[in-house]
PDB file of C-alpha atoms in Angstrom:
ATOM      1  CA  MET A   1      69.798 255.167 141.926  1.00 91.00           C
ATOM      2  CA  LYS A   2      70.099 251.480 142.767  1.00 96.00           C
ATOM      3  CA  VAL A   3      73.243 249.452 142.477  1.00 98.00           C
ATOM      4  CA  ASN A   4      73.473 245.701 143.540  1.00 98.00           C
ATOM      5  CA  VAL A   5      76.907 244.337 144.395  1.00 98.00           C
ATOM      6  CA  LEU A   6      77.458 240.674 145.112  1.00 97.00           C
ATOM      7  CA  ILE A   7      80.805 239.758 146.616  1.00 97.00           C
ATOM      8  CA  VAL A   8      81.750 236.171 146.756  1.00 95.00           C
ATOM      9  CA  GLY A   9      84.708 234.040 147.818  1.00 93.00           C
ATOM     10  CA  VAL A  10      85.872 231.563 150.298  1.00 90.00           C
ATOM     11  CA  GLY A  11      86.465 231.743 154.036  1.00 85.00           C
ATOM     12  CA  GLY A  12      89.625 233.762 154.909  1.00 81.00           C
ATOM     13  CA  GLN A  13      89.669 235.927 151.929  1.00 86.00           C
ATOM     14  CA  GLY A  14      88.175 239.079 153.481  1.00 90.00           C
ATOM     15  CA  VAL A  15      84.729 238.941 151.878  1.00 91.00           C
ATOM     16  CA  LEU A  16      83.098 240.444 154.882  1.00 92.00           C
ATOM     17  CA  THR A  17      85.819 243.152 155.280  1.00 94.00           C
ATOM     18  CA  THR A  18      85.504 244.052 151.687  1.00 96.00           C
ATOM     19  CA  SER A  19      81.832 244.618 151.902  1.00 95.00           C
ATOM     20  CA  GLY A  20      82.131 246.300 155.199  1.00 96.00           C
ATOM     21  CA  LEU A  21      84.542 248.973 153.655  1.00 97.00           C
ATOM     22  CA  LEU A  22      82.422 249.453 150.548  1.00 98.00           C
ATOM     23  CA  ALA A  23      79.304 249.788 152.862  1.00 97.00           C
ATOM     24  CA  ARG A  24      80.805 252.344 155.168  1.00 97.00           C
ATOM     25  CA  ALA A  25      82.078 254.378 152.004  1.00 98.00           C
ATOM     26  CA  GLY A  26      78.573 254.324 150.636  1.00 97.00           C
ATOM     27  CA  MET A  27      77.276 255.667 153.963  1.00 97.00           C
ATOM     28  CA  TYR A  28      79.869 258.398 154.069  1.00 97.00           C
ATOM     29  CA  GLU A  29      78.538 259.462 150.677  1.00 97.00           C
ATOM     30  CA  GLY A  30      75.082 259.787 152.083  1.00 97.00           C
ATOM     31  CA  LEU A  31      73.702 256.626 150.316  1.00 97.00           C
ATOM     32  CA  ASN A  32      71.199 254.306 151.717  1.00 97.00           C
ATOM     33  CA  VAL A  33      73.077 250.914 152.143  1.00 97.00           C
ATOM     34  CA  VAL A  34      71.579 247.436 153.002  1.00 97.00           C
ATOM     35  CA  SER A  35      73.488 244.137 153.063  1.00 95.00           C
ATOM     36  CA  ALA A  36      73.057 240.458 153.933  1.00 94.00           C
ATOM     37  CA  GLU A  37      75.863 237.960 154.411  1.00 88.00           C
ATOM     38  CA  THR A  38      75.920 234.135 154.218  1.00 81.00           C
ATOM     39  CA  HIS A  39      78.937 232.169 155.259  1.00 72.00           C
ATOM     40  CA  GLY A  40      78.942 228.406 155.504  1.00 65.00           C
ATOM     41  CA  MET A  41      81.942 226.763 157.028  1.00 60.00           C
ATOM     42  CA  ALA A  42      83.812 229.902 156.406  1.00 54.00           C
ATOM     43  CA  GLN A  43      86.672 228.957 158.479  1.00 58.00           C
ATOM     44  CA  ARG A  44      87.286 225.753 156.475  1.00 61.00           C
ATOM     45  CA  GLY A  45      87.407 227.457 153.161  1.00 65.00           C
ATOM     46  CA  GLY A  46      83.618 227.371 152.587  1.00 82.00           C
ATOM     47  CA  SER A  47      81.655 229.680 150.294  1.00 86.00           C
ATOM     48  CA  VAL A  48      81.007 233.319 151.535  1.00 91.00           C
ATOM     49  CA  GLU A  49      78.574 235.720 149.959  1.00 93.00           C
ATOM     50  CA  VAL A  50      77.614 239.275 150.780  1.00 95.00           C
ATOM     51  CA  HIS A  51      74.854 241.174 149.069  1.00 96.00           C
ATOM     52  CA  LEU A  52      75.458 244.756 149.063  1.00 97.00           C
ATOM     53  CA  ARG A  53      72.826 247.156 147.857  1.00 98.00           C
ATOM     54  CA  PHE A  54      73.162 250.916 147.458  1.00 98.00           C
ATOM     55  CA  GLY A  55      70.423 253.675 146.886  1.00 96.00           C
ATOM     56  CA  ASP A  56      66.699 253.222 146.530  1.00 96.00           C
ATOM     57  CA  VAL A  57      66.497 249.699 148.064  1.00 95.00           C
ATOM     58  CA  ARG A  58      64.841 248.174 151.183  1.00 92.00           C
ATOM     59  CA  ALA A  59      65.454 244.392 151.117  1.00 95.00           C
ATOM     60  CA  PRO A  60      68.946 243.188 151.585  1.00 95.00           C
ATOM     61  CA  LEU A  61      68.947 240.399 149.002  1.00 96.00           C
ATOM     62  CA  ILE A  62      69.627 240.935 145.453  1.00 97.00           C
ATOM     63  CA  PRO A  63      66.950 239.273 143.297  1.00 97.00           C
ATOM     64  CA  TYR A  64      68.099 236.581 140.824  1.00 97.00           C
ATOM     65  CA  GLY A  65      69.327 238.227 137.596  1.00 98.00           C
ATOM     66  CA  HIS A  66      69.662 241.677 139.048  1.00 98.00           C
ATOM     67  CA  ALA A  67      73.313 241.982 140.222  1.00 98.00           C
ATOM     68  CA  ASP A  68      75.038 245.079 138.591  1.00 98.00           C
ATOM     69  CA  PHE A  69      78.442 243.967 139.932  1.00 98.00           C
ATOM     70  CA  ILE A  70      79.816 240.552 140.997  1.00 98.00           C
ATOM     71  CA  ALA A  71      83.292 240.504 142.552  1.00 98.00           C
ATOM     72  CA  SER A  72      84.672 236.948 143.018  1.00 97.00           C
ATOM     73  CA  LEU A  73      87.560 236.658 145.207  1.00 96.00           C
ATOM     74  CA  GLU A  74      88.096 232.953 143.926  1.00 95.00           C
ATOM     75  CA  PRO A  75      87.478 231.952 140.425  1.00 96.00           C
ATOM     76  CA  VAL A  76      84.995 229.054 140.717  1.00 94.00           C
ATOM     77  CA  GLU A  77      82.881 231.046 143.111  1.00 94.00           C
ATOM     78  CA  VAL A  78      81.564 233.011 140.336  1.00 96.00           C
ATOM     79  CA  LEU A  79      79.894 229.992 139.053  1.00 94.00           C
ATOM     80  CA  ARG A  80      78.168 229.267 142.344  1.00 92.00           C
ATOM     81  CA  TYR A  81      76.401 232.529 141.869  1.00 95.00           C
ATOM     82  CA  GLY A  82      75.603 232.696 138.279  1.00 95.00           C
ATOM     83  CA  GLN A  83      71.817 232.999 138.942  1.00 97.00           C
ATOM     84  CA  TYR A  84      72.393 236.507 139.896  1.00 98.00           C
ATOM     85  CA  MET A  85      73.821 237.661 136.561  1.00 98.00           C
ATOM     86  CA  ASN A  86      72.221 239.235 133.680  1.00 98.00           C
ATOM     87  CA  GLU A  87      73.652 240.266 130.296  1.00 98.00           C
ATOM     88  CA  ASN A  88      74.810 243.659 131.672  1.00 97.00           C
ATOM     89  CA  THR A  89      76.358 242.483 134.951  1.00 98.00           C
ATOM     90  CA  VAL A  90      79.975 243.476 135.385  1.00 98.00           C
ATOM     91  CA  VAL A  91      81.918 240.472 136.669  1.00 98.00           C
ATOM     92  CA  LEU A  92      85.408 241.071 138.366  1.00 98.00           C
ATOM     93  CA  MET A  93      87.210 237.773 139.106  1.00 98.00           C
ATOM     94  CA  ASN A  94      90.544 237.231 141.118  1.00 97.00           C
ATOM     95  CA  THR A  95      92.280 234.633 138.941  1.00 97.00           C
ATOM     96  CA  ARG A  96      94.081 232.727 141.651  1.00 95.00           C
ATOM     97  CA  PRO A  97      92.336 229.613 142.507  1.00 93.00           C
ATOM     98  CA  ILE A  98      91.976 228.038 145.928  1.00 90.00           C
ATOM     99  CA  SER A  99      91.304 224.254 145.638  1.00 84.00           C
ATOM    100  CA  PRO A 100      88.519 222.942 147.912  1.00 80.00           C
ATOM    101  CA  PRO A 101      89.190 219.801 150.017  1.00 78.00           C
ATOM    102  CA  SER A 102      87.116 217.787 147.475  1.00 80.00           C
ATOM    103  CA  VAL A 103      89.642 218.647 144.700  1.00 85.00           C
ATOM    104  CA  SER A 104      92.601 217.960 147.090  1.00 83.00           C
ATOM    105  CA  THR A 105      91.449 214.519 147.945  1.00 88.00           C
ATOM    106  CA  GLY A 106      90.497 213.689 144.261  1.00 89.00           C
ATOM    107  CA  ASP A 107      86.844 213.503 144.710  1.00 89.00           C
ATOM    108  CA  ALA A 108      86.299 216.509 142.273  1.00 89.00           C
ATOM    109  CA  ARG A 109      88.026 218.284 139.614  1.00 92.00           C
ATOM    110  CA  TYR A 110      88.679 221.946 139.689  1.00 93.00           C
ATOM    111  CA  PRO A 111      87.302 223.488 136.308  1.00 94.00           C
ATOM    112  CA  SER A 112      89.899 225.200 133.944  1.00 95.00           C
ATOM    113  CA  MET A 113      89.845 228.876 133.523  1.00 95.00           C
ATOM    114  CA  ASP A 114      88.544 228.411 129.967  1.00 96.00           C
ATOM    115  CA  GLU A 115      85.617 226.391 131.335  1.00 96.00           C
ATOM    116  CA  ILE A 116      84.808 228.967 133.886  1.00 96.00           C
ATOM    117  CA  LEU A 117      84.898 231.914 131.385  1.00 96.00           C
ATOM    118  CA  GLU A 118      82.815 230.128 128.745  1.00 96.00           C
ATOM    119  CA  ARG A 119      80.081 229.641 131.405  1.00 96.00           C
ATOM    120  CA  VAL A 120      80.130 233.300 132.537  1.00 96.00           C
ATOM    121  CA  GLU A 121      80.441 234.526 129.010  1.00 96.00           C
ATOM    122  CA  GLY A 122      77.234 232.578 128.352  1.00 96.00           C
ATOM    123  CA  VAL A 123      75.410 235.126 130.397  1.00 97.00           C
ATOM    124  CA  THR A 124      77.441 238.316 130.232  1.00 97.00           C
ATOM    125  CA  GLU A 125      80.544 239.416 128.285  1.00 95.00           C
ATOM    126  CA  ASN A 126      81.448 241.915 130.899  1.00 97.00           C
ATOM    127  CA  ILE A 127      83.985 239.810 132.620  1.00 97.00           C
ATOM    128  CA  HIS A 128      87.353 241.224 133.747  1.00 98.00           C
ATOM    129  CA  LEU A 129      90.160 239.163 135.223  1.00 98.00           C
ATOM    130  CA  ILE A 130      92.569 240.395 137.802  1.00 98.00           C
ATOM    131  CA  ASN A 131      95.229 238.655 139.640  1.00 97.00           C
ATOM    132  CA  ALA A 132      94.557 240.637 142.857  1.00 97.00           C
ATOM    133  CA  SER A 133      96.439 238.184 144.957  1.00 97.00           C
ATOM    134  CA  GLU A 134      99.571 238.728 143.076  1.00 97.00           C
ATOM    135  CA  ILE A 135      99.190 242.507 143.247  1.00 98.00           C
ATOM    136  CA  ALA A 136      98.619 242.231 147.022  1.00 97.00           C
ATOM    137  CA  GLU A 137     101.640 239.962 147.468  1.00 97.00           C
ATOM    138  CA  ARG A 138     103.808 242.351 145.428  1.00 97.00           C
ATOM    139  CA  LEU A 139     102.657 245.182 147.886  1.00 97.00           C
ATOM    140  CA  GLY A 140     103.751 242.981 150.896  1.00 95.00           C
ATOM    141  CA  ASN A 141     100.704 241.066 152.102  1.00 96.00           C
ATOM    142  CA  ILE A 142      98.330 238.647 150.123  1.00 95.00           C
ATOM    143  CA  GLN A 143      95.588 239.549 152.594  1.00 95.00           C
ATOM    144  CA  ALA A 144      95.046 242.795 150.967  1.00 97.00           C
ATOM    145  CA  ALA A 145      93.816 241.151 147.855  1.00 97.00           C
ATOM    146  CA  ASN A 146      90.248 241.772 148.840  1.00 97.00           C
ATOM    147  CA  VAL A 147      90.997 245.573 149.048  1.00 97.00           C
ATOM    148  CA  VAL A 148      92.596 245.389 145.482  1.00 98.00           C
ATOM    149  CA  MET A 149      89.341 243.896 144.420  1.00 97.00           C
ATOM    150  CA  ALA A 150      87.342 246.757 146.005  1.00 97.00           C
ATOM    151  CA  GLY A 151      89.518 249.393 144.240  1.00 98.00           C
ATOM    152  CA  ALA A 152      89.206 247.531 140.995  1.00 98.00           C
ATOM    153  CA  LEU A 153      85.305 247.410 141.365  1.00 98.00           C
ATOM    154  CA  ILE A 154      85.316 251.222 141.778  1.00 98.00           C
ATOM    155  CA  GLY A 155      87.712 251.540 138.743  1.00 98.00           C
ATOM    156  CA  LEU A 156      85.278 249.468 136.896  1.00 98.00           C
ATOM    157  CA  GLY A 157      82.454 251.910 137.521  1.00 97.00           C
ATOM    158  CA  LEU A 158      81.018 250.986 140.933  1.00 98.00           C
ATOM    159  CA  PRO A 159      79.772 254.530 141.922  1.00 97.00           C
ATOM    160  CA  LEU A 160      81.832 255.173 145.082  1.00 97.00           C
ATOM    161  CA  SER A 161      84.816 257.425 145.465  1.00 97.00           C
ATOM    162  CA  ILE A 162      88.356 256.125 146.322  1.00 97.00           C
ATOM    163  CA  GLU A 163      88.461 258.776 149.063  1.00 97.00           C
ATOM    164  CA  SER A 164      85.437 257.444 150.949  1.00 98.00           C
ATOM    165  CA  VAL A 165      86.930 253.817 150.952  1.00 98.00           C
ATOM    166  CA  GLU A 166      90.137 255.315 152.155  1.00 98.00           C
ATOM    167  CA  MET A 167      88.298 256.964 154.996  1.00 98.00           C
ATOM    168  CA  ALA A 168      86.680 253.587 155.826  1.00 98.00           C
ATOM    169  CA  ILE A 169      90.044 252.002 155.876  1.00 98.00           C
ATOM    170  CA  ALA A 170      91.312 254.551 158.243  1.00 97.00           C
ATOM    171  CA  ASP A 171      88.307 254.072 160.475  1.00 96.00           C
ATOM    172  CA  VAL A 172      88.274 250.248 160.620  1.00 95.00           C
ATOM    173  CA  MET A 173      91.725 248.756 160.046  1.00 96.00           C
ATOM    174  CA  PRO A 174      94.592 248.811 162.562  1.00 95.00           C
ATOM    175  CA  GLU A 175      97.185 251.601 161.840  1.00 96.00           C
ATOM    176  CA  LYS A 176     100.011 249.083 161.110  1.00 95.00           C
ATOM    177  CA  ILE A 177      98.167 247.921 157.941  1.00 96.00           C
ATOM    178  CA  ARG A 178      96.328 251.089 156.725  1.00 97.00           C
ATOM    179  CA  ASP A 179      99.021 252.304 154.489  1.00 97.00           C
ATOM    180  CA  LEU A 180      99.502 248.876 152.693  1.00 97.00           C
ATOM    181  CA  ASN A 181      95.706 248.807 152.343  1.00 97.00           C
ATOM    182  CA  VAL A 182      95.416 252.188 150.844  1.00 98.00           C
ATOM    183  CA  LYS A 183      98.114 251.257 148.219  1.00 98.00           C
ATOM    184  CA  ALA A 184      96.221 248.000 147.418  1.00 98.00           C
ATOM    185  CA  LEU A 185      93.035 250.000 146.886  1.00 98.00           C
ATOM    186  CA  ARG A 186      94.772 252.512 144.654  1.00 98.00           C
ATOM    187  CA  GLU A 187      96.466 249.724 142.697  1.00 98.00           C
ATOM    188  CA  GLY A 188      93.217 247.961 142.291  1.00 98.00           C
ATOM    189  CA  PHE A 189      91.450 251.050 141.231  1.00 98.00           C
ATOM    190  CA  ALA A 190      94.036 251.891 138.576  1.00 98.00           C
ATOM    191  CA  ALA A 191      93.883 248.163 137.335  1.00 98.00           C
ATOM    192  CA  GLY A 192      90.042 248.529 137.223  1.00 97.00           C
ATOM    193  CA  GLN A 193      90.249 251.627 135.094  1.00 97.00           C
ATOM    194  CA  ARG A 194      92.720 249.826 132.738  1.00 97.00           C
ATOM    195  CA  LEU A 195      90.233 246.890 132.486  1.00 96.00           C
ATOM    196  CA  ARG A 196      87.310 249.226 131.726  1.00 92.00           C
ATOM    197  CA  LYS A 197      88.879 250.746 128.584  1.00 79.00           C
TER     198      LYS A 197
END
């Protein structure tokens, strides 16, 4: 087995936390897990990417065109990493945008959702939209949107069990936010299963 997962977003969205939970869950299941992360100006809303590879792999970076799953916690970030997609890549995109400073100052334009979808669908039709931020807000904390995304990835077919991720949450998150994150994970999983049908 070999599964390549690329998780992308901007600083502050919990990209690293998401990958850490999934990596730990994979290890609980006895899988070989390797990863690499890149974060530029992450604390200023810069792009963050994590390559997460499970199974029969040695190198941490996913080759171009070989991502099995891409989870984009911010819509436009999926475009930044299009070179990792192929026609079978499953793309999961959180639909809530975060405008970069260049858009706020009027120096750039944020693309419409239709433009983003058109470009992704030019490579893969396996794109799934979820408002993970809204789900997390409804549960009580928007910061759990990344965990909603982790659950949705599993619901879409990432071969990890929810129970393993719950164990990871119990091991790494402070007690006061564990229950919320388990709820976020389960809601994300249910949403991913619905999207998969």
